[in-house]
């Protein structure tokens, strides 16, 4: 069986930064509450004229240049997002257009914060089966465009940005060793954007009642997040014949520092080998893992042969993890 490896990464964070102190002026909150309850210090905000595809295109150009490739060398594009440019066409179609290419299959994946891990698992299968040779996988969000800035329990949590990886068939030991993914639709109501889809199409009422923004029962989500992040991490490790102690760098989805600390503890991963960027970027849903990966690469934190673990949990609920040798 062929093996799939990441040959390049790229990321883009919008210019505008909103700190916890800025938020203190908008809602009844404090830097102290946000920092101790979540680990977040600041987040990036997409500009009015910046859509999710714009962020992906910028990140994709970086990854292509680093790999010494042109967009025409890609066989497919997968964009994981829950904040697409439009309901249709897909954000991946706009990315294809923005990269100046046409003709290849491109599509979006909707799995909330687990979106990047889902997209990675799909791309891994497509390459392993020989269906495609080289795929660009992105995780990207403009969550602050779907935020209720009057709701302090959610507006402090999210940020915008895009991360991409380019995957191709491996020619050496490097590559994805295992993937694991799951979902439970029975728990969907706990983390939801209620309006805008076919269940509740947009009306004056839905806009007035801010039903096009994130609604979350944070406490309940927290408990499930800890359980499923840990389970996903353990299952992916087990499938690869590894334990938490084998991990050189753990890059988790970053919704809350306390969720990560508990995952690390239960999955027996060295906290010092966990890459944390939630303080700088907040929760970027599908964007978090590929952005953090690109930051870790840029900082020289990953060397050839290192064993990496990704794990995520998100709305749906969805969860997933992957192990790979760099
Ligand atoms: O991305 C994947 C899915 N998402 C997650 O995994 C997120 C999971 N949930 C969480 O991370 C946490 O539940 C939150 C960070 C969202 C909330 O933290 P918490 O420790 O669960 O707080 P809470 O919701 O239980 O609220 C505690 C108190 C409440 O006040 P009372 O009722 O105790 O007086 C809230 O009203 O904190 C209050 N509160 C705030 N206070 C200041 C809620 N938001 C804020 C705020 N600033 N921004």
CSV table of C-alpha atoms and ligand atoms in Angstrom, one decimal:
chain,number,residue,atom,x,y,z
A,1,UNK,CA,0.0,0.0,0.0
A,2,UNK,CA,1.3,3.5,-0.9
A,3,UNK,CA,1.9,5.9,2.0
A,4,UNK,CA,1.0,9.6,2.0
A,5,UNK,CA,3.3,12.3,3.2
A,6,UNK,CA,3.1,16.1,3.9
A,7,UNK,CA,5.6,17.7,1.6
A,8,UNK,CA,4.8,21.3,2.4
A,9,UNK,CA,2.8,23.6,4.7
A,10,UNK,CA,1.6,27.2,4.6
A,11,UNK,CA,-0.6,29.4,6.7
A,12,UNK,CA,-2.1,32.9,6.7
A,13,UNK,CA,-3.5,34.9,9.6
A,14,UNK,CA,-5.4,38.2,8.9
A,15,UNK,CA,-3.7,41.4,9.8
A,16,UNK,CA,-6.2,42.7,12.4
A,17,UNK,CA,-5.6,41.5,16.0
A,18,UNK,CA,-8.2,41.7,18.7
A,19,UNK,CA,-6.8,41.3,22.3
A,20,UNK,CA,-8.6,40.3,25.4
A,21,UNK,CA,-8.2,43.9,26.5
A,22,UNK,CA,-10.0,45.1,23.3
A,23,UNK,CA,-12.8,42.7,24.2
A,24,UNK,CA,-13.1,44.1,27.7
A,25,UNK,CA,-14.4,47.3,25.9
A,26,UNK,CA,-17.0,45.3,23.9
A,27,UNK,CA,-18.6,42.9,26.4
A,28,UNK,CA,-18.7,42.3,30.1
A,29,UNK,CA,-15.5,40.2,30.3
A,30,UNK,CA,-11.9,40.4,31.6
A,31,UNK,CA,-8.5,39.4,30.3
A,32,UNK,CA,-8.2,37.4,33.5
A,33,UNK,CA,-11.4,35.4,32.9
A,34,UNK,CA,-10.5,34.6,29.3
A,35,UNK,CA,-6.9,33.7,30.1
A,36,UNK,CA,-7.6,31.4,33.0
A,37,UNK,CA,-10.7,29.7,31.5
A,38,UNK,CA,-9.4,29.2,28.0
A,39,UNK,CA,-5.7,30.2,27.6
A,40,UNK,CA,-6.6,32.7,24.8
A,41,UNK,CA,-4.9,36.1,24.8
A,42,UNK,CA,-5.6,37.4,21.3
A,43,UNK,CA,-7.2,36.4,18.0
A,44,UNK,CA,-7.0,37.5,14.3
A,45,UNK,CA,-10.0,39.0,12.5
A,46,UNK,CA,-10.6,38.7,8.8
A,47,UNK,CA,-11.2,42.1,7.0
A,48,UNK,CA,-14.6,42.9,5.7
A,49,UNK,CA,-13.5,42.1,2.1
A,50,UNK,CA,-11.7,38.9,3.1
A,51,UNK,CA,-13.6,35.6,2.7
A,52,UNK,CA,-12.4,32.2,3.7
A,53,UNK,CA,-11.1,31.4,0.2
A,54,UNK,CA,-9.0,34.5,0.3
A,55,UNK,CA,-7.2,33.2,3.4
A,56,UNK,CA,-6.7,29.7,1.9
A,57,UNK,CA,-5.3,31.2,-1.4
A,58,UNK,CA,-2.7,33.1,0.5
A,59,UNK,CA,-1.7,30.1,2.6
A,60,UNK,CA,-1.7,27.8,-0.5
A,61,UNK,CA,0.6,30.1,-2.5
A,62,UNK,CA,3.1,29.9,0.4
A,63,UNK,CA,2.9,26.1,0.5
A,64,UNK,CA,3.2,25.7,-3.3
A,65,UNK,CA,6.2,28.0,-3.4
A,66,UNK,CA,8.0,26.2,-0.6
A,67,UNK,CA,7.4,22.9,-2.4
A,68,UNK,CA,8.7,24.4,-5.7
A,69,UNK,CA,5.4,23.6,-7.3
A,70,UNK,CA,2.8,25.5,-9.3
A,71,UNK,CA,-1.0,25.2,-8.8
A,72,UNK,CA,-1.3,23.3,-12.1
A,73,UNK,CA,0.7,20.5,-10.4
A,74,UNK,CA,-2.2,19.7,-8.0
A,75,UNK,CA,-4.6,16.8,-8.7
A,76,UNK,CA,-7.2,17.9,-6.1
A,77,UNK,CA,-8.1,20.5,-3.5
A,78,UNK,CA,-10.0,19.8,-0.3
A,79,UNK,CA,-11.1,22.7,2.0
A,80,UNK,CA,-12.3,21.9,5.5
A,81,UNK,CA,-14.5,24.8,6.8
A,82,UNK,CA,-17.7,25.6,8.5
A,83,UNK,CA,-17.5,29.2,7.4
A,84,UNK,CA,-17.6,28.8,3.6
A,85,UNK,CA,-17.6,31.8,1.2
A,86,UNK,CA,-21.1,30.6,0.0
A,87,UNK,CA,-23.4,27.7,0.6
A,88,UNK,CA,-22.5,26.9,-3.0
A,89,UNK,CA,-20.3,26.9,-4.9
A,90,UNK,CA,-17.8,25.4,-2.5
A,91,UNK,CA,-15.0,27.4,-1.1
A,92,UNK,CA,-12.6,24.9,-2.8
A,93,UNK,CA,-14.1,26.1,-6.1
A,94,UNK,CA,-13.2,29.7,-5.3
A,95,UNK,CA,-9.7,28.5,-4.2
A,96,UNK,CA,-9.3,26.7,-7.5
A,97,UNK,CA,-10.3,29.9,-9.4
A,98,UNK,CA,-8.0,32.1,-7.2
A,99,UNK,CA,-5.0,29.8,-7.9
A,100,UNK,CA,-5.7,30.3,-11.6
A,101,UNK,CA,-6.4,26.6,-12.4
A,102,UNK,CA,-9.4,24.6,-13.6
A,103,UNK,CA,-10.5,21.0,-14.3
A,104,UNK,CA,-9.4,19.2,-11.2
A,105,UNK,CA,-11.8,17.8,-8.6
A,106,UNK,CA,-12.2,20.2,-5.6
A,107,UNK,CA,-14.6,20.1,-2.7
A,108,UNK,CA,-15.3,21.2,0.9
A,109,UNK,CA,-15.5,19.1,4.0
A,110,UNK,CA,-17.8,20.1,6.9
A,111,UNK,CA,-16.8,18.5,10.2
A,112,UNK,CA,-16.4,21.7,12.3
A,113,UNK,CA,-13.2,21.7,14.4
A,114,UNK,CA,-12.4,18.1,13.3
A,115,UNK,CA,-12.6,19.2,9.6
A,116,UNK,CA,-8.9,19.2,8.9
A,117,UNK,CA,-8.4,15.7,10.4
A,118,UNK,CA,-11.4,14.5,8.3
A,119,UNK,CA,-9.9,16.1,5.1
A,120,UNK,CA,-6.5,14.6,5.9
A,121,UNK,CA,-8.1,11.1,6.2
A,122,UNK,CA,-9.9,11.5,2.9
A,123,UNK,CA,-6.8,12.8,1.1
A,124,UNK,CA,-4.8,9.9,2.6
A,125,UNK,CA,-7.2,7.4,1.2
A,126,UNK,CA,-7.3,9.0,-2.2
A,127,UNK,CA,-3.5,8.9,-2.5
A,128,UNK,CA,-3.2,5.4,-1.0
A,129,UNK,CA,-5.6,4.1,-3.6
A,130,UNK,CA,-3.8,5.8,-6.4
A,131,UNK,CA,-6.9,8.0,-7.2
A,132,UNK,CA,-4.8,11.2,-6.9
A,133,UNK,CA,-1.1,11.9,-6.7
A,134,UNK,CA,-0.9,15.3,-5.1
A,135,UNK,CA,-3.6,17.0,-3.0
A,136,UNK,CA,-3.8,20.4,-1.3
A,137,UNK,CA,-5.7,20.1,2.0
A,138,UNK,CA,-6.8,23.3,3.8
A,139,UNK,CA,-8.4,24.0,7.1
A,140,UNK,CA,-9.7,27.6,7.2
A,141,UNK,CA,-12.3,29.7,8.9
A,142,UNK,CA,-13.7,33.2,9.2
A,143,UNK,CA,-15.6,32.5,12.4
A,144,UNK,CA,-15.6,36.1,13.6
A,145,UNK,CA,-18.0,36.9,10.8
A,146,UNK,CA,-20.5,34.5,12.5
A,147,UNK,CA,-20.0,35.7,16.0
A,148,UNK,CA,-22.5,37.3,18.3
A,149,UNK,CA,-20.5,40.2,19.7
A,150,UNK,CA,-23.1,40.6,22.5
A,151,UNK,CA,-22.6,37.1,23.8
A,152,UNK,CA,-19.6,37.0,26.1
A,153,UNK,CA,-19.8,33.2,26.5
A,154,UNK,CA,-18.9,32.7,22.8
A,155,UNK,CA,-17.4,35.9,21.3
A,156,UNK,CA,-14.2,35.7,23.2
A,157,UNK,CA,-13.4,32.2,21.9
A,158,UNK,CA,-12.9,32.3,18.1
A,159,UNK,CA,-10.4,33.6,15.5
A,160,UNK,CA,-9.9,33.6,11.8
A,161,UNK,CA,-7.1,32.0,9.6
A,162,UNK,CA,-6.1,29.4,7.2
A,163,UNK,CA,-3.6,26.5,7.2
A,164,UNK,CA,-2.7,24.2,4.3
A,165,UNK,CA,-0.7,21.1,3.6
A,166,UNK,CA,0.3,19.6,0.3
A,167,UNK,CA,0.2,15.8,0.3
A,168,UNK,CA,1.7,13.3,-2.1
A,169,UNK,CA,2.8,9.7,-2.3
A,170,UNK,CA,5.7,9.1,0.0
A,171,UNK,CA,9.0,7.9,-1.5
A,172,UNK,CA,10.6,7.1,1.9
A,173,UNK,CA,9.7,6.2,5.5
A,174,UNK,CA,7.8,9.5,6.1
A,175,UNK,CA,4.1,9.5,6.0
A,176,UNK,CA,0.7,9.2,7.6
A,177,UNK,CA,0.8,6.1,9.9
A,178,UNK,CA,-2.8,6.0,11.1
A,179,UNK,CA,-6.1,8.0,11.0
A,180,UNK,CA,-9.1,7.6,13.2
A,181,UNK,CA,-12.4,9.4,12.9
A,182,UNK,CA,-15.9,9.4,14.5
A,183,UNK,CA,-19.1,11.4,15.0
A,184,UNK,CA,-22.3,11.5,17.0
A,185,UNK,CA,-25.1,13.5,15.4
A,186,UNK,CA,-27.3,13.0,18.5
A,187,UNK,CA,-25.3,15.8,20.2
A,188,UNK,CA,-25.5,18.3,17.3
A,189,UNK,CA,-27.7,20.8,19.1
A,190,UNK,CA,-25.0,21.5,21.7
A,191,UNK,CA,-22.8,23.4,19.2
A,192,UNK,CA,-24.7,24.9,16.3
A,193,UNK,CA,-25.3,27.8,14.0
A,194,UNK,CA,-29.1,27.5,14.1
A,195,UNK,CA,-30.1,29.5,11.0
A,196,UNK,CA,-29.1,29.9,7.4
A,197,UNK,CA,-29.6,26.3,6.3
A,198,UNK,CA,-32.7,24.5,5.0
A,199,UNK,CA,-34.0,23.9,8.6
A,200,UNK,CA,-34.2,27.6,9.3
A,201,UNK,CA,-33.7,29.7,6.2
A,202,UNK,CA,-32.7,33.3,6.7
A,203,UNK,CA,-35.5,35.7,7.6
A,204,UNK,CA,-35.6,39.2,9.3
A,205,UNK,CA,-36.4,37.3,12.5
A,206,UNK,CA,-33.4,35.0,12.3
A,207,UNK,CA,-31.1,37.9,11.7
A,208,UNK,CA,-32.7,40.0,14.5
A,209,UNK,CA,-32.3,37.1,16.9
A,210,UNK,CA,-28.7,36.5,15.9
A,211,UNK,CA,-29.4,32.9,14.9
A,212,UNK,CA,-26.7,33.0,12.2
A,213,UNK,CA,-24.0,33.0,14.8
A,214,UNK,CA,-22.5,30.2,17.0
A,215,UNK,CA,-24.7,28.9,19.8
A,216,UNK,CA,-22.8,26.6,22.3
A,217,UNK,CA,-23.5,25.0,25.6
A,218,UNK,CA,-19.9,25.4,26.6
A,219,UNK,CA,-19.9,23.3,29.8
A,220,UNK,CA,-21.5,20.2,28.1
A,221,UNK,CA,-19.3,20.5,25.1
A,222,UNK,CA,-16.3,20.7,27.3
A,223,UNK,CA,-17.0,17.4,28.9
A,224,UNK,CA,-17.5,15.6,25.6
A,225,UNK,CA,-14.4,17.3,24.1
A,226,UNK,CA,-12.2,15.9,26.8
A,227,UNK,CA,-13.6,12.4,26.4
A,228,UNK,CA,-13.5,12.2,22.6
A,229,UNK,CA,-10.2,14.1,22.1
A,230,UNK,CA,-8.6,11.5,24.4
A,231,UNK,CA,-10.3,8.6,22.7
A,232,UNK,CA,-9.4,9.7,19.2
A,233,UNK,CA,-5.8,10.2,20.2
A,234,UNK,CA,-5.6,6.8,21.9
A,235,UNK,CA,-7.3,5.0,18.9
A,236,UNK,CA,-5.0,6.6,16.4
A,237,UNK,CA,-1.9,5.7,18.5
A,238,UNK,CA,-3.1,2.1,18.9
A,239,UNK,CA,-3.7,1.7,15.1
A,240,UNK,CA,-0.1,2.8,14.5
A,241,UNK,CA,1.3,0.5,17.2
A,242,UNK,CA,2.4,3.6,19.2
A,243,UNK,CA,1.9,5.0,22.7
A,244,UNK,CA,1.7,8.6,23.9
A,245,UNK,CA,5.4,8.2,25.0
A,246,UNK,CA,6.4,7.8,21.4
A,247,UNK,CA,5.1,11.2,20.3
A,248,UNK,CA,7.7,13.9,19.5
A,249,UNK,CA,5.1,16.6,18.9
A,250,UNK,CA,1.4,16.6,19.7
A,251,UNK,CA,-0.6,19.2,17.7
A,252,UNK,CA,-4.1,19.2,19.2
A,253,UNK,CA,-7.1,21.2,18.1
A,254,UNK,CA,-7.1,24.3,20.4
A,255,UNK,CA,-10.5,25.3,21.8
A,256,UNK,CA,-9.5,25.5,25.4
A,257,UNK,CA,-6.1,24.9,27.2
A,258,UNK,CA,-7.8,22.9,29.9
A,259,UNK,CA,-9.2,20.4,27.3
A,260,UNK,CA,-5.7,20.0,25.9
A,261,UNK,CA,-4.1,19.5,29.4
A,262,UNK,CA,-6.6,16.8,30.2
A,263,UNK,CA,-6.1,15.0,26.9
A,264,UNK,CA,-2.3,15.1,27.4
A,265,UNK,CA,-2.7,13.7,30.9
A,266,UNK,CA,-5.0,10.8,30.0
A,267,UNK,CA,-3.2,9.9,26.7
A,268,UNK,CA,0.2,9.9,28.6
A,269,UNK,CA,1.8,12.5,26.3
A,270,UNK,CA,4.6,14.7,27.6
A,271,UNK,CA,3.1,18.2,28.0
A,272,UNK,CA,6.4,19.7,26.9
A,273,UNK,CA,5.9,17.9,23.6
A,274,UNK,CA,2.6,19.6,23.0
A,275,UNK,CA,2.5,22.5,20.7
A,276,UNK,CA,0.3,25.3,22.0
A,277,UNK,CA,-0.7,28.4,20.1
A,278,UNK,CA,-4.2,29.1,21.5
A,279,UNK,CA,-2.9,32.2,23.3
A,280,UNK,CA,-2.0,33.8,19.9
A,281,UNK,CA,-4.8,32.5,17.5
A,282,UNK,CA,-7.8,31.4,19.7
A,283,UNK,CA,-10.0,28.7,18.3
A,284,UNK,CA,-9.9,28.6,14.5
A,285,UNK,CA,-11.9,25.4,14.2
A,286,UNK,CA,-10.7,23.5,11.1
A,287,UNK,CA,-7.8,26.0,10.7
A,288,UNK,CA,-6.2,25.4,14.1
A,289,UNK,CA,-4.2,22.2,13.4
A,290,UNK,CA,-2.7,23.1,10.0
A,291,UNK,CA,-1.9,26.7,11.2
A,292,UNK,CA,-0.2,25.3,14.3
A,293,UNK,CA,1.7,22.7,12.2
A,294,UNK,CA,3.0,25.4,9.9
A,295,UNK,CA,4.1,27.5,12.8
A,296,UNK,CA,5.9,24.6,14.3
A,297,UNK,CA,7.6,23.9,11.0
A,298,UNK,CA,8.6,27.6,10.7
A,299,UNK,CA,10.1,27.5,14.2
A,300,UNK,CA,12.2,24.4,13.4
A,301,UNK,CA,10.3,22.4,16.0
A,302,UNK,CA,9.9,19.3,13.7
A,303,UNK,CA,12.8,17.3,12.3
A,304,UNK,CA,12.8,14.4,9.8
A,305,UNK,CA,11.7,11.2,11.4
A,306,UNK,CA,9.7,12.8,14.2
A,307,UNK,CA,6.4,11.2,15.2
A,308,UNK,CA,3.5,13.6,15.2
A,309,UNK,CA,0.0,13.3,16.6
A,310,UNK,CA,-3.0,15.4,15.6
A,311,UNK,CA,-6.3,15.2,17.6
A,312,UNK,CA,-9.5,17.2,17.3
A,313,UNK,CA,-13.0,17.4,18.5
A,314,UNK,CA,-15.8,19.7,17.2
A,315,UNK,CA,-19.5,20.4,16.5
A,316,UNK,CA,-21.5,17.5,15.2
A,317,UNK,CA,-20.1,16.1,17.4
A,318,UNK,CA,-17.1,15.0,15.4
A,319,UNK,CA,-13.7,13.8,16.5
A,320,UNK,CA,-10.6,12.4,14.9
A,321,UNK,CA,-6.8,11.9,15.1
A,322,UNK,CA,-3.9,11.1,13.0
A,323,UNK,CA,-0.3,9.9,13.6
A,324,UNK,CA,2.5,10.5,11.1
A,325,UNK,CA,6.2,10.2,10.7
A,326,UNK,CA,7.7,13.5,9.4
B,1,LIG,O1,-13.9,23.9,19.3
B,1,LIG,C1,-14.5,22.7,19.7
B,1,LIG,C2,-15.7,22.8,20.5
B,1,LIG,N1,-15.6,23.8,21.5
B,1,LIG,C3,-15.1,23.5,22.7
B,1,LIG,O2,-14.5,22.5,22.9
B,1,LIG,C4,-15.4,24.5,23.9
B,1,LIG,C5,-15.7,23.8,25.1
B,1,LIG,N2,-16.1,24.6,26.2
B,1,LIG,C6,-15.2,25.5,26.9
B,1,LIG,O3,-14.1,25.7,26.4
B,1,LIG,C7,-15.7,26.2,28.1
B,1,LIG,O4,-17.0,25.6,28.5
B,1,LIG,C8,-15.9,27.7,27.9
B,1,LIG,C9,-14.6,28.4,27.8
B,1,LIG,C10,-16.8,28.0,26.7
B,1,LIG,C11,-16.6,28.3,29.2
B,1,LIG,O5,-15.8,28.0,30.3
B,1,LIG,P1,-16.5,27.4,31.6
B,1,LIG,O6,-15.5,27.3,32.6
B,1,LIG,O7,-17.2,26.2,31.2
B,1,LIG,O8,-17.5,28.5,32.0
B,1,LIG,P2,-19.1,28.5,32.2
B,1,LIG,O9,-19.7,28.5,30.9
B,1,LIG,O10,-19.5,27.4,33.2
B,1,LIG,O11,-19.4,29.9,32.9
B,1,LIG,C12,-18.9,30.2,34.2
B,1,LIG,C13,-19.2,31.6,34.6
B,1,LIG,C14,-20.7,32.0,34.3
B,1,LIG,O12,-21.1,32.9,35.3
B,1,LIG,P3,-21.9,32.3,36.6
B,1,LIG,O13,-23.2,31.8,36.0
B,1,LIG,O14,-21.1,31.3,37.3
B,1,LIG,O15,-22.2,33.6,37.4
B,1,LIG,C15,-20.7,32.7,33.0
B,1,LIG,O16,-21.7,33.6,32.8
B,1,LIG,O17,-18.5,32.5,33.7
B,1,LIG,C16,-19.3,33.4,33.1
B,1,LIG,N3,-18.8,33.8,31.8
B,1,LIG,C17,-17.9,34.8,31.6
B,1,LIG,N4,-17.4,35.7,32.5
B,1,LIG,C18,-16.5,36.6,32.0
B,1,LIG,C19,-19.0,33.2,30.6
B,1,LIG,N5,-18.3,33.8,29.6
B,1,LIG,C20,-17.6,34.8,30.3
B,1,LIG,C21,-16.7,35.8,29.8
B,1,LIG,N6,-16.2,36.6,30.7
B,1,LIG,N7,-16.3,35.9,28.5
